[in-house]
Phi, psi and omega in degrees: 000318181259146176262178182298327182249028186270033184293328180292327182288322187269335182163178183276346184287127181295343181292345180296340180287349180254007179213169177238143177284154173274127183298129179083004180227106183297329185259007181263142179222154174236122182292131179286342183270311186247351179080010179297132177260120175247116185278347180214169177103336176066202185290332179295313179293325178297320178296325175296323178298317182284322185275347183066022178234106180236116181296338182258355179053043178234021179236132177288139180281140180284120181281346187245009181290130177294147182302323181291325177290317178302316179292320179300313181291323178299318178294320177302313181296316180298314180297321179294318178295320179297316179296321179294318178297316179296318180298315179296321177295319178297317179297316180295323177297315178297317178298318180292324176296317179295317177298321180294317181288324180286324184284339182286337182264304184211152173235136179270127174233138180258134177286113182263006179291326182278128179258029181294150179282332183282124180288333182287339179275352183287130182273137175242126182248143177246128181236149167296146185294334182270009180285133180290148180304325178294322177294324178298317179297317179296318179298314180298319178296319180295319179296317179297317180297319178296317178296319179295318179297316178297319180296317179297319179297317178297319179295318179298316179296323178294319181291312180297318180296322180287329178290324179296325179293332181272359177101013178261152177272181179290345179280344180094002179265129179300145184296335180286341183261353182279151175285147178262000000 
């Protein structure tokens, strides 16, 4: 099915020029040098067959591979590993930069003191990253006090507002009992 130069047809890996695929088996290869049939493992396992380096030690070494082909495939594997290592390092560098930019401004901490079932009542506090833990506790207490104060003021306004509707003044004395 494959010719000597059919690497474009079978895949992008240049090692395909040294093997033939097994018809009906995507992961099967037949070595062009020794005729070894590998029913699984794909091109990666085939490259281990040619280079005589298998990390899992489950591939037979090709006895007829020319030294220049062995070196070519070894360089391909090495370059691919090098590129993968560089890509992973670049990704980690980008992640650390993102963590650094996000962390310099604010860090999200969730108050776990409240064991309420409602997720909407859970308080989320944002702190500068360089804030000392004692300062965080003071900040959290101040925010709670402010919320409590606002809630008390709202309750007072609701009570006073409802009494006015019933005819009472802000002093709490009904208008019928006041002197005119």
